[in-house]
Amino acid sequence: ITSAESVLVTRQSQEELLRVFSERKYTDNKEVTKDVSLIVISLSPQPVLSLAARYKLTPEDATRKLAGYFKSLGADLVLDMTVAEDLSLLEAQQEFLQRYQDQQS
């Protein structure tokens, strides 16, 4: 593993995630606690499906449980990336068909 890969792995650890959640608030000089950032979690289909299979849940139940867990940690938004992945596949299909048709003409 290269040093650059090591840095990326470190930035994606459980410890780093918990640190981000814990440090997203600060107390100002008037003892008022304020948010300093918006935390958005994106759930991609593959890990959700793996967890659903492992714990014998439906994909929807696994998504709900993960979203609830991340919300309980302090996430502002939890996004299901299934629709984004589907849109990406549709766009790739359209691009392929357009290029294929352009070559045939």
Coordinates of C-alpha atoms in Angstrom, one line a residue:
I1 CA 0.0 0.0 0.0
T2 CA 1.4 3.4 -1.0
S3 CA 1.5 6.4 1.4
A4 CA -1.2 8.1 -0.6
E5 CA -3.4 5.0 -0.3
S6 CA -2.6 4.9 3.4
V7 CA -3.9 8.5 3.8
L8 CA -7.1 7.6 1.9
V9 CA -7.7 4.6 4.1
T10 CA -7.1 6.6 7.3
R11 CA -9.6 9.2 6.1
Q12 CA -12.3 6.6 5.6
S13 CA -12.0 4.9 9.0
Q14 CA -14.6 4.5 11.7
E15 CA -12.5 6.7 14.0
E16 CA -12.5 9.5 11.4
L17 CA -16.2 9.3 10.9
L18 CA -16.9 9.5 14.6
R19 CA -14.4 12.4 14.9
V20 CA -16.3 14.4 12.2
F21 CA -19.6 13.8 14.0
S22 CA -18.1 14.9 17.3
E23 CA -16.3 18.0 16.1
R24 CA -19.0 19.4 13.9
K25 CA -20.2 21.6 16.8
Y26 CA -18.4 24.3 18.8
T27 CA -19.2 26.5 21.7
D28 CA -18.7 30.2 21.1
N29 CA -17.6 32.7 23.8
K30 CA -21.3 33.2 24.9
E31 CA -21.5 29.4 25.6
V32 CA -23.8 28.9 22.6
T33 CA -23.3 25.6 20.7
K34 CA -23.4 26.0 16.9
D35 CA -23.1 23.7 13.9
V36 CA -20.1 24.3 11.8
S37 CA -20.9 22.0 8.9
L38 CA -23.6 20.0 7.2
I39 CA -23.0 16.2 7.3
V40 CA -24.4 14.3 4.4
I41 CA -24.1 10.5 4.2
S42 CA -24.6 8.7 0.9
L43 CA -25.5 5.0 0.9
S44 CA -24.6 3.2 -2.3
P45 CA -26.5 0.0 -3.2
Q46 CA -23.7 -2.6 -2.9
P47 CA -22.9 -2.2 0.8
V48 CA -26.6 -1.9 1.7
L49 CA -27.3 -5.1 -0.2
S50 CA -24.3 -6.9 1.5
L51 CA -25.5 -5.8 5.0
A52 CA -29.1 -6.8 4.1
A53 CA -28.0 -10.3 3.1
R54 CA -25.7 -10.6 6.2
Y55 CA -28.5 -9.7 8.6
K56 CA -31.4 -11.2 6.7
L57 CA -33.1 -7.9 6.1
T58 CA -34.8 -6.5 3.0
P59 CA -32.8 -3.8 1.2
E60 CA -35.4 -1.2 2.3
D61 CA -35.1 -2.3 6.0
A62 CA -31.3 -2.2 5.8
T63 CA -31.4 1.3 4.3
R64 CA -33.8 2.5 7.0
K65 CA -31.7 1.1 9.8
L66 CA -28.5 2.6 8.4
A67 CA -30.2 5.9 7.9
G68 CA -31.5 5.8 11.4
Y69 CA -28.0 5.0 12.8
F70 CA -26.3 7.8 10.9
K71 CA -29.1 10.2 11.9
S72 CA -28.5 9.2 15.5
L73 CA -24.8 10.0 15.2
G74 CA -25.8 13.5 13.9
A75 CA -26.0 13.2 10.1
D76 CA -28.1 16.0 8.6
L77 CA -29.0 14.1 5.5
V78 CA -28.8 10.4 4.5
L79 CA -29.1 9.9 0.7
D80 CA -29.9 6.6 -1.0
M81 CA -27.7 6.6 -4.1
T82 CA -29.8 3.9 -5.9
V83 CA -31.6 6.5 -8.0
A84 CA -28.4 8.3 -8.8
E85 CA -26.8 5.1 -10.0
D86 CA -29.9 4.2 -12.1
L87 CA -29.7 7.7 -13.7
S88 CA -26.0 7.3 -14.4
L89 CA -26.7 3.9 -16.1
L90 CA -29.5 5.4 -18.3
E91 CA -27.2 8.3 -19.3
A92 CA -24.4 5.9 -20.2
Q93 CA -26.9 3.8 -22.3
Q94 CA -28.1 6.9 -24.1
E95 CA -24.5 8.0 -24.8
F96 CA -23.6 4.5 -26.1
L97 CA -26.6 4.4 -28.4
Q98 CA -25.9 7.9 -29.7
R99 CA -22.3 7.0 -30.5
Y100 CA -23.2 3.7 -32.1
Q101 CA -25.9 5.4 -34.3
D102 CA -23.4 8.1 -35.3
Q103 CA -20.9 5.5 -36.4
Q104 CA -23.5 3.6 -38.4
S105 CA -24.5 6.7 -40.4

